[in-house]
Amino acid sequence: MAHYLPLSRVARLVGVTRSALQKMIQQGELATFDGMVELDELLRVFPDIQWQDEGELEHVNAIKERAFAKRILERTLPDKEVLAERLYQLGKELGSAKSLLLHYDQVFDWLCQQMSEVAKDMGREPAAAVLALKHQLRQQLNAGPEEAGRARSLLAEESVMRIMSVHVTVQPSGHDFFVEGNDTLLEAALRAGIPLNYGCSSGNCGECKARLVSGQVKKVHPYDYVLSEAEKANGGLLLCSYTAVTDVVIEAEVAGAADIPQQIIQTRVRNIEPLTEDLLALHLFTPRSQRLRFLAGQRVRLSIDGAEGDYHIASCPCEDRHIEVHVRRDNRNFARKAFTGLHKEDMVTLTGPEGNFVVKLDSHRPVIFLAWDDGFAPIKSLLQHVMSLEAADAMYLYWVSDRLVHYQENLCRSWVDALDNFHYRPLAAQSGLAGVIAAIFADHPDLARFDIYAAGPAEFVDAARDAALARGLSLLGWHSERMD
Ligand code: FES
């Protein structure tokens, strides 16, 4: 019985990123079938990985530690009924596997019996050969598969994972994500950076309507929106009201910038964090009932007491209610207010989002991010989005500091420490625009397979674009935001 695992779960089991696995697939090092990896193939390709023996209860915690990132452990367990249903599903699988084994056992006994009967009517030599074959068959069966120990432990670890979090595949986009804790399908998708279409997030508008293709879901929040009988019969569900009980496949719309409506939200100032003398990070919180729908890289208008200004969002849509913007000291009304008279708990009106400087979700190419001074704000948002999607093979960040210092340098360094495929190079504008451009592109003589996202003054963005195109970048791979 072949046992297949989705790529995302394999990534968690072996502790590598999905993009690293995709690279192995492209290079022919790992075989897949329909995007799934067979258990024996997994054991073959990762011969050095040892999984804990599932027989000992005390090892379960260790399995969980490795199976889930720390932040997930800190979050709540799934709903009791969901847990019970997942255990029941696992029990059912175990039951069918056991009955199949019992059947194979009976077939094997029957075969041995037949061999003994046939041998009686044979001459001495052929009979001895048949009986020797029977003996060998028994020996093979008693020995068990070569990798039995590792396979058993891997299956145990995967079973724990499947109880704690289930895997969702989105059609037709092919995105996938995990549902953990008590998250609805919508919350889990947004946390994973997948911008599924939605509106109210409370069961009223029907914008998050999707179709269940396979697997089981459970309603966790009541809703007022009325699904027609035909929709229900066709697997219709609201992503903001349902969670997944088993691994599921759903059909749902992924939103682009044009699909996201303008919103006006009263946000609360959670923190005003000075980054340098001339720059601060403003941390806003949206109300629980009205989260901001936006895509990484977009901007919003902020206003308070008649002072307003447009700012790029520096946080990731996967951060739920938290919105971060970087405000530099300049002649915008809002900047003056932010540096002189803004306080914690003040209410700031947010209008937006705007802009098309967003991640290309279907690209799995290496990505270069270029930021000039506080052009880092949208780049930070995009970077975190790409990280949460685990979409890119490799990510390179070049951050040029001109009048501002590299004000969130520690964050960039921590990404370098945490991710094998992230590279960071701070640059100083003092070496001149030509010098900066030369330094960036000296690392990348051939850009045919890249995507580039650049944010900063027009002069910088244009020079970078020309240099990139001269090195073979496709026009479709260039994405930029001028921030003059
Ligand atoms: S988002 Fe409005 S019903 Fe789900």
XYZ file of N, CA, C and O in Angstrom, residues 242-395:
616
model
N -16.128 28.174 8.350
C -15.789 26.744 8.416
C -14.303 26.530 8.665
O -13.466 27.319 8.230
N -14.023 25.439 9.358
C -12.630 24.996 9.476
C -12.525 23.638 8.786
O -13.526 23.044 8.414
N -11.313 23.171 8.605
C -11.144 21.863 7.963
C -10.943 20.800 9.033
O -10.220 21.016 10.004
N -11.601 19.679 8.848
C -11.441 18.562 9.790
C -10.364 17.617 9.281
O -9.526 17.143 10.032
N -10.408 17.350 7.987
C -9.385 16.489 7.383
C -8.639 17.327 6.337
O -9.004 18.475 6.103
N -7.648 16.747 5.705
C -7.021 17.435 4.567
C -8.130 17.692 3.544
O -8.947 16.799 3.291
N -8.167 18.898 3.004
C -9.246 19.208 2.064
C -8.704 19.854 0.783
O -7.614 20.420 0.775
N -9.510 19.761 -0.255
C -9.264 20.522 -1.482
C -10.467 21.438 -1.653
O -11.608 20.983 -1.544
N -10.212 22.725 -1.848
C -11.325 23.660 -2.057
C -11.127 24.415 -3.367
O -9.997 24.541 -3.850
N -12.226 24.891 -3.880
C -12.167 25.748 -5.067
C -12.485 27.138 -4.561
O -13.570 27.363 -4.001
N -11.555 28.068 -4.687
C -11.792 29.414 -4.142
C -11.029 30.433 -4.958
O -10.009 30.117 -5.580
N -11.528 31.660 -4.917
C -10.912 32.740 -5.699
C -9.785 33.416 -4.925
O -9.971 33.769 -3.750
N -8.655 33.593 -5.566
C -7.558 34.351 -4.963
C -7.673 35.785 -5.468
O -7.808 36.013 -6.667
N -7.653 36.739 -4.540
C -7.896 38.137 -4.925
C -6.635 38.810 -5.452
O -5.530 38.572 -4.962
N -6.809 39.665 -6.449
C -5.726 40.523 -6.922
C -5.988 41.929 -6.405
O -7.039 42.185 -5.798
N -5.071 42.866 -6.680
C -5.224 44.231 -6.157
C -6.562 44.851 -6.583
O -7.216 45.555 -5.818
N -6.996 44.538 -7.825
C -8.230 45.156 -8.336
C -9.470 44.625 -7.618
O -10.531 45.253 -7.672
N -9.360 43.475 -6.961
C -10.545 42.892 -6.294
C -10.766 43.442 -4.894
O -11.779 43.163 -4.264
N -9.791 44.178 -4.374
C -9.907 44.603 -2.970
C -10.568 45.977 -2.898
O -10.079 46.947 -3.485
N -11.690 46.070 -2.189
C -12.413 47.346 -2.150
C -11.724 48.366 -1.254
O -10.918 48.007 -0.379
N -12.029 49.633 -1.481
C -11.554 50.703 -0.591
C -12.238 50.540 0.765
O -13.433 50.277 0.825
N -11.479 50.718 1.826
C -12.051 50.582 3.169
C -11.699 51.819 3.985
O -10.654 52.439 3.763
N -12.580 52.164 4.894
C -12.271 53.255 5.839
C -12.371 52.644 7.228
O -13.423 52.133 7.612
N -11.254 52.669 7.933
C -11.211 51.960 9.216
C -10.643 52.877 10.309
O -9.630 53.553 10.096
N -11.308 52.890 11.440
C -10.780 53.637 12.590
C -9.786 52.729 13.314
O -10.169 51.723 13.901
N -8.506 53.080 13.247
C -7.495 52.241 13.895
C -7.009 52.924 15.175
O -7.156 54.141 15.339
N -6.423 52.134 16.042
C -5.923 52.674 17.313
C -4.385 52.649 17.285
O -3.795 51.656 16.819
N -3.755 53.693 17.779
C -2.286 53.707 17.831
C -1.847 52.782 18.968
O -2.155 53.015 20.132
N -1.160 51.724 18.618
C -0.691 50.776 19.633
C 0.696 51.174 20.136
O 1.032 51.025 21.291
N 1.515 51.701 19.197
C 2.874 52.068 19.617
C 3.487 53.061 18.612
O 3.195 52.997 17.425
N 4.281 53.971 19.137
C 5.033 54.876 18.258
C 6.502 54.605 18.559
O 6.988 54.888 19.650
N 7.174 54.005 17.597
C 8.536 53.505 17.855
C 9.546 54.361 17.090
O 9.598 54.303 15.861
N 10.344 55.172 17.802
C 11.350 55.964 17.072
C 12.395 55.025 16.469
O 12.946 54.171 17.166
N 12.654 55.181 15.171
C 13.650 54.326 14.523
C 14.960 55.079 14.352
O 16.041 54.513 14.515
N 14.841 56.347 13.992
C 15.995 57.249 13.963
C 15.433 58.608 14.378
O 14.230 58.744 14.622
N 16.281 59.603 14.350
C 15.803 60.935 14.714
C 14.718 61.423 13.741
O 13.804 62.149 14.108
N 14.819 60.934 12.479
C 13.901 61.432 11.449
C 12.909 60.389 10.950
O 12.304 60.563 9.889
N 12.791 59.323 11.671
C 11.895 58.263 11.197
C 11.272 57.541 12.385
O 11.947 57.245 13.373
N 9.987 57.238 12.275
C 9.365 56.426 13.321
C 8.487 55.352 12.692
O 7.993 55.496 11.575
N 8.334 54.263 13.442
C 7.416 53.199 13.004
C 6.131 53.390 13.792
O 6.148 53.423 15.025
N 5.047 53.529 13.067
C 3.750 53.701 13.708
C 3.025 52.356 13.642
O 2.830 51.802 12.559
N 2.663 51.852 14.824
C 1.980 50.550 14.870
C 0.511 50.786 15.170
O 0.160 51.290 16.244
N -0.336 50.445 14.224
C -1.779 50.648 14.369
C -2.469 49.298 14.505
O -1.980 48.295 13.977
N -3.595 49.300 15.199
C -4.401 48.077 15.317
C -5.798 48.335 14.783
O -6.428 49.327 15.142
N -6.261 47.457 13.928
C -7.631 47.590 13.424
C -8.574 46.917 14.421
O -8.154 46.041 15.183
N -9.862 47.293 14.425
C -10.794 46.614 15.328
C -10.940 45.137 14.926
O -10.749 44.800 13.750
N -11.301 44.323 15.913
C -11.482 42.887 15.646
C -12.534 42.666 14.544
O -12.424 41.773 13.732
N -13.539 43.543 14.538
C -14.651 43.339 13.603
C -14.377 43.941 12.215
O -15.174 43.789 11.310
N -13.275 44.655 12.051
C -13.021 45.276 10.747
C -11.525 45.288 10.438
O -10.843 46.306 10.544
N -11.038 44.157 10.026
C -9.614 44.074 9.670
C -9.406 44.710 8.302
O -10.334 44.728 7.494
N -8.186 45.196 8.074
C -7.903 45.799 6.766
C -7.556 44.707 5.764
O -6.690 43.868 6.015
N -8.240 44.726 4.653
C -7.908 43.810 3.556
C -6.922 44.517 2.654
O -7.212 45.586 2.120
N -5.740 43.967 2.473
C -4.758 44.582 1.581
C -3.761 43.530 1.111
O -3.737 42.417 1.650
N -2.981 43.906 0.119
C -1.912 43.021 -0.339
C -0.581 43.654 0.038
O -0.457 44.899 0.045
N 0.393 42.824 0.332
C 1.721 43.336 0.679
C 2.191 44.267 -0.425
O 2.004 43.992 -1.613
N 2.789 45.404 -0.041
C 3.310 46.361 -1.013
C 2.363 47.525 -1.274
O 2.769 48.503 -1.905
N 1.130 47.441 -0.788
C 0.167 48.525 -1.052
C 0.324 49.659 -0.032
O 1.023 49.520 0.975
N -0.347 50.778 -0.302
C -0.258 51.922 0.606
C -1.652 52.336 1.072
O -2.665 51.932 0.480
N -1.674 53.156 2.117
C -2.948 53.637 2.670
C -2.830 55.123 2.978
O -1.714 55.668 3.071
N -3.955 55.780 3.131
C -3.962 57.187 3.579
C -4.298 57.192 5.066
O -5.260 56.552 5.508
N -3.492 57.916 5.843
C -3.745 58.036 7.280
C -4.177 59.464 7.573
O -3.617 60.421 7.021
N -5.159 59.620 8.454
C -5.556 60.978 8.815
C -6.002 61.057 10.265
O -6.570 60.095 10.815
N -5.705 62.193 10.837
C -6.125 62.477 12.211
C -6.190 64.007 12.364
O -5.274 64.720 11.933
N -7.272 64.480 12.930
C -7.460 65.919 13.179
C -7.107 66.768 11.950
O -6.406 67.787 12.068
N -7.508 66.358 10.777
C -7.266 67.145 9.562
C -5.874 66.963 8.971
O -5.604 67.435 7.871
N -4.982 66.280 9.660
C -3.639 66.035 9.105
C -3.664 64.691 8.391
O -4.140 63.701 8.949
N -3.155 64.683 7.142
C -3.162 63.380 6.466
C -1.911 63.150 5.633
O -1.165 64.089 5.322
N -1.688 61.889 5.295
C -0.522 61.536 4.491
C -0.672 60.114 3.971
O -1.388 59.300 4.573
N -0.016 59.834 2.827
C -0.066 58.483 2.247
C 1.208 57.725 2.626
O 2.311 58.267 2.479
N 1.030 56.505 3.049
C 2.181 55.695 3.491
C 2.051 54.258 3.010
O 0.941 53.709 2.957
N 3.194 53.670 2.715
C 3.193 52.247 2.384
C 3.090 51.435 3.670
O 3.682 51.808 4.689
N 2.385 50.352 3.587
C 2.288 49.463 4.753
C 3.582 48.647 4.807
O 4.016 48.098 3.791
N 4.174 48.576 5.995
C 5.435 47.846 6.133
C 5.216 46.445 6.724
O 6.141 45.642 6.772
N 3.998 46.176 7.181
C 3.734 44.852 7.764
C 3.133 43.935 6.698
O 2.781 44.377 5.612
N 3.008 42.668 7.063
C 2.511 41.660 6.121
C 1.012 41.451 6.366
O 0.569 41.504 7.515
N 0.232 41.188 5.324
C -1.191 40.905 5.553
C -1.385 39.706 6.491
O -2.432 39.564 7.120
N -0.358 38.858 6.618
C -0.476 37.694 7.501
C -0.409 38.093 8.974
O -0.561 37.260 9.852
N -0.187 39.387 9.273
C -0.100 39.819 10.677
C -1.448 40.221 11.260
O -1.514 40.915 12.280
N -2.481 39.843 10.608
C -3.816 40.002 11.158
C -4.203 41.464 11.373
O -4.275 42.213 10.427
N -4.361 41.922 12.613
C -4.885 43.278 12.842
C -3.779 44.333 12.933
O -4.048 45.515 13.048
N -2.548 43.911 12.909
C -1.426 44.832 13.082
C -1.048 45.495 11.745
O -0.801 44.817 10.753
N -1.001 46.825 11.740
C -0.564 47.567 10.551
C 0.619 48.439 10.960
O 0.514 49.211 11.918
N 1.733 48.290 10.244
C 2.914 49.115 10.562
C 3.206 50.033 9.367
O 3.192 49.588 8.219
N 3.447 51.312 9.664
C 3.905 52.222 8.606
C 5.144 52.962 9.106
O 5.327 53.112 10.324
N 5.990 53.383 8.170
C 7.197 54.122 8.544
C 7.001 55.589 8.153
O 6.821 55.905 6.977
N 7.011 56.461 9.152
C 6.742 57.882 8.903
C 8.043 58.656 9.023
O 8.678 58.644 10.090
N 8.456 59.310 7.921
C 9.685 60.097 8.020
C 9.333 61.561 8.259
O 8.259 62.021 7.880
N 10.247 62.263 8.915
C 10.007 63.679 9.219
C 10.082 64.481 7.921
O 11.159 64.617 7.326
N 8.961 64.936 7.433
C 8.946 65.767 6.224
C 7.788 66.752 6.337
O 7.225 66.934 7.422
N 7.436 67.368 5.209
C 6.435 68.438 5.331
C 4.995 67.961 5.168
O 4.091 68.768 5.023
N 4.783 66.639 5.198
C 3.402 66.176 5.161
C 2.744 66.485 6.503
O 3.381 66.324 7.570
N 1.465 66.881 6.479
C 0.750 67.213 7.715
C 0.786 66.072 8.716
O 0.975 66.269 9.912
N 0.589 64.872 8.172
C 0.512 63.732 9.084
C 1.858 63.505 9.777
O 1.910 63.180 10.963
N 2.960 63.726 9.020
C 4.291 63.530 9.600
C 4.503 64.521 10.743
O 5.014 64.164 11.818
N 4.083 65.784 10.522
C 4.247 66.802 11.583
C 3.489 66.373 12.838
O 3.995 66.427 13.942
N 2.268 65.888 12.610
C 1.440 65.449 13.745
C 2.102 64.249 14.439
O 2.175 64.171 15.663
N 2.590 63.298 13.619
C 3.164 62.074 14.190
C 4.383 62.380 15.054
O 4.606 61.742 16.081
N 5.190 63.380 14.631
C 6.410 63.682 15.392
C 6.158 64.614 16.578
O 6.989 64.710 17.470
N 5.012 65.283 16.569
C 4.825 66.262 17.652
C 3.613 66.007 18.540
O 3.644 66.313 19.726
N 2.551 65.411 17.986
C 1.365 65.363 18.847
C 0.553 64.097 18.746
O -0.654 64.116 18.996
N 1.192 62.990 18.396
C 0.445 61.725 18.311
C 0.771 60.887 19.534
O 1.927 60.840 19.977
N -0.267 60.215 20.073
C -0.047 59.452 21.301
C -0.640 58.052 21.172
O -1.519 57.819 20.348
N -0.170 57.177 22.042
C -0.748 55.832 22.133
C -2.238 55.961 22.381
O -2.658 56.872 23.117
N -3.005 55.056 21.814
C -4.473 54.990 21.974
C -5.217 56.033 21.144
O -6.444 56.028 21.115
N -4.495 56.974 20.467
C -5.199 57.905 19.573
C -5.845 57.112 18.444
O -5.353 56.044 18.063
N -6.936 57.670 17.902
C -7.608 56.999 16.794
C -7.142 57.635 15.475
O -7.198 58.860 15.327
N -6.676 56.822 14.568
C -6.214 57.298 13.258
C -7.122 56.675 12.193
O -7.345 55.462 12.203
N -7.627 57.501 11.299
C -8.486 56.967 10.232
C -7.615 56.475 9.089
O -6.741 57.200 8.596
N -7.876 55.251 8.699
C -7.091 54.640 7.614
C -8.014 54.449 6.407
O -9.101 53.891 6.546
N -7.586 54.902 5.250
C -8.377 54.715 4.026
C -7.498 54.008 2.999
O -6.346 54.373 2.791
N -8.047 53.006 2.365
C -7.241 52.296 1.370
C -7.704 50.864 1.226
O -8.808 50.543 1.648
N -6.935 50.014 0.611
C -5.567 50.221 0.146
C -5.535 50.717 -1.305
O -6.531 50.685 -1.998
N -4.342 51.133 -1.722
C -4.089 51.592 -3.084
C -2.812 50.923 -3.586
O -1.938 50.601 -2.786
N -2.721 50.822 -4.909
C -1.441 50.427 -5.490
C -1.385 49.012 -6.030
O -2.103 48.124 -5.566
N -0.510 48.854 -7.031
C -0.347 47.549 -7.687
C 1.045 46.962 -7.495
O 1.441 46.046 -8.204
N 1.781 47.530 -6.559
C 3.136 47.017 -6.306
C 2.999 45.815 -5.367
O 3.224 45.910 -4.168
N 2.546 44.694 -5.936
C 2.224 43.526 -5.102
C 2.943 42.288 -5.619
O 3.447 42.278 -6.747
N 2.943 41.253 -4.795
C 3.684 40.036 -5.151
C 2.983 39.282 -6.270
O 1.762 39.162 -6.285
N 3.796 38.785 -7.186
C 3.266 37.940 -8.249
C 3.179 36.533 -7.662
O 4.197 35.869 -7.447
N 1.954 36.116 -7.372
C 1.783 34.898 -6.579
C 2.158 33.605 -7.306
O 2.475 32.616 -6.685
N 2.088 33.641 -8.638
C 2.324 32.375 -9.337
C 3.781 32.193 -9.769
O 4.122 31.268 -10.468
N 4.660 33.106 -9.340
C 6.052 32.976 -9.745
C 6.861 32.274 -8.649
O 6.736 32.601 -7.491
N 7.659 31.310 -9.044
C 8.493 30.619 -8.050
C 9.966 30.868 -8.315
O 10.821 30.075 -7.974
N 10.239 32.011 -8.981
C 11.629 32.290 -9.338
C 12.347 32.946 -8.163
O 11.701 33.462 -7.248
N 13.690 32.956 -8.196
C 14.416 33.714 -7.170
C 14.013 35.188 -7.263
O 13.678 35.664 -8.355
N 14.050 35.878 -6.123
C 13.588 37.266 -6.103
C 14.680 38.180 -5.562
O 15.335 37.865 -4.560
N 14.853 39.315 -6.229
C 15.762 40.345 -5.721
C 14.900 41.524 -5.251
O 14.015 41.984 -5.983
N 15.152 41.969 -4.026
C 14.439 43.124 -3.487
C 15.427 44.284 -3.384
O 16.521 44.110 -2.839
N 15.025 45.438 -3.907
C 15.893 46.625 -3.852
C 15.161 47.735 -3.116
O 14.024 48.074 -3.480
N 15.781 48.274 -2.081
C 15.137 49.361 -1.331
C 16.111 50.512 -1.168
O 17.320 50.302 -0.980
N 15.578 51.724 -1.235
C 16.389 52.938 -1.008
C 15.763 53.641 0.188
O 14.571 53.968 0.152
N 16.537 53.825 1.234
C 16.024 54.467 2.461
C 14.697 53.847 2.921
O 14.621 52.644 3.050
N 13.646 54.695 3.105
C 12.402 54.119 3.617
C 11.566 53.444 2.530
O 10.430 53.035 2.784
N 12.148 53.281 1.340
C 11.572 52.354 0.352
C 11.588 50.950 0.948
O 10.978 50.023 0.424
N 12.288 50.807 2.058
C 12.322 49.523 2.767
C 10.925 49.135 3.281
O 10.641 47.946 3.421
N 10.045 50.126 3.518
C 8.731 49.793 4.104
C 7.937 48.829 3.209
O 7.590 47.729 3.659
N 7.642 49.180 1.945
C 6.899 48.207 1.130
C 7.709 46.948 0.847
O 7.156 45.852 0.734
N 9.030 47.097 0.762
C 9.875 45.923 0.500
C 9.803 44.948 1.675
O 9.719 43.730 1.498
N 9.766 45.492 2.888
C 9.655 44.633 4.073
C 8.342 43.849 4.033
O 8.302 42.651 4.308
N 7.267 44.540 3.671
C 5.966 43.886 3.593
C 5.986 42.768 2.532
O 5.546 41.641 2.776
N 6.549 43.091 1.367
C 6.624 42.095 0.290
C 7.492 40.903 0.687
O 7.145 39.749 0.447
N 8.612 41.221 1.314
C 9.532 40.160 1.727
C 8.856 39.187 2.686
O 8.949 37.965 2.537
N 8.143 39.759 3.663
C 7.485 38.890 4.643
C 6.382 38.065 3.985
O 6.140 36.930 4.348
N 5.743 38.669 2.979
C 4.714 37.932 2.259
C 5.331 36.759 1.496
O 4.836 35.636 1.539
N 6.429 37.029 0.793
C 7.095 35.959 0.029
C 7.597 34.875 0.983
O 7.491 33.679 0.710
N 8.108 35.306 2.151
C 8.571 34.317 3.135
C 7.417 33.446 3.604
O 7.541 32.236 3.739
N 6.260 34.072 3.875
C 5.147 33.278 4.395
C 4.599 32.332 3.327
O 4.106 31.271 3.636
N 4.753 32.713 2.062
C 4.299 31.827 0.985
C 5.319 30.726 0.685
O 4.994 29.749 0.028
N 6.543 30.924 1.166
C 7.655 29.997 0.856
C 7.732 29.772 -0.650
O 7.874 28.654 -1.133
N 7.548 30.857 -1.387
C 7.419 30.712 -2.837
C 8.761 30.777 -3.560
O 8.950 30.101 -4.567
N 9.675 31.587 -3.073
C 10.891 31.825 -3.862
C 11.999 30.852 -3.513
O 12.179 30.491 -2.358
N 12.756 30.458 -4.550
C 13.958 29.622 -4.364
C 14.956 30.324 -3.461
O 15.560 29.761 -2.587
N 15.158 31.605 -3.797
C 16.163 32.387 -3.078
C 15.707 33.842 -3.060
O 15.013 34.292 -3.970
N 16.065 34.559 -1.981
C 15.694 35.970 -1.860
C 16.955 36.783 -1.566
O 17.748 36.390 -0.692
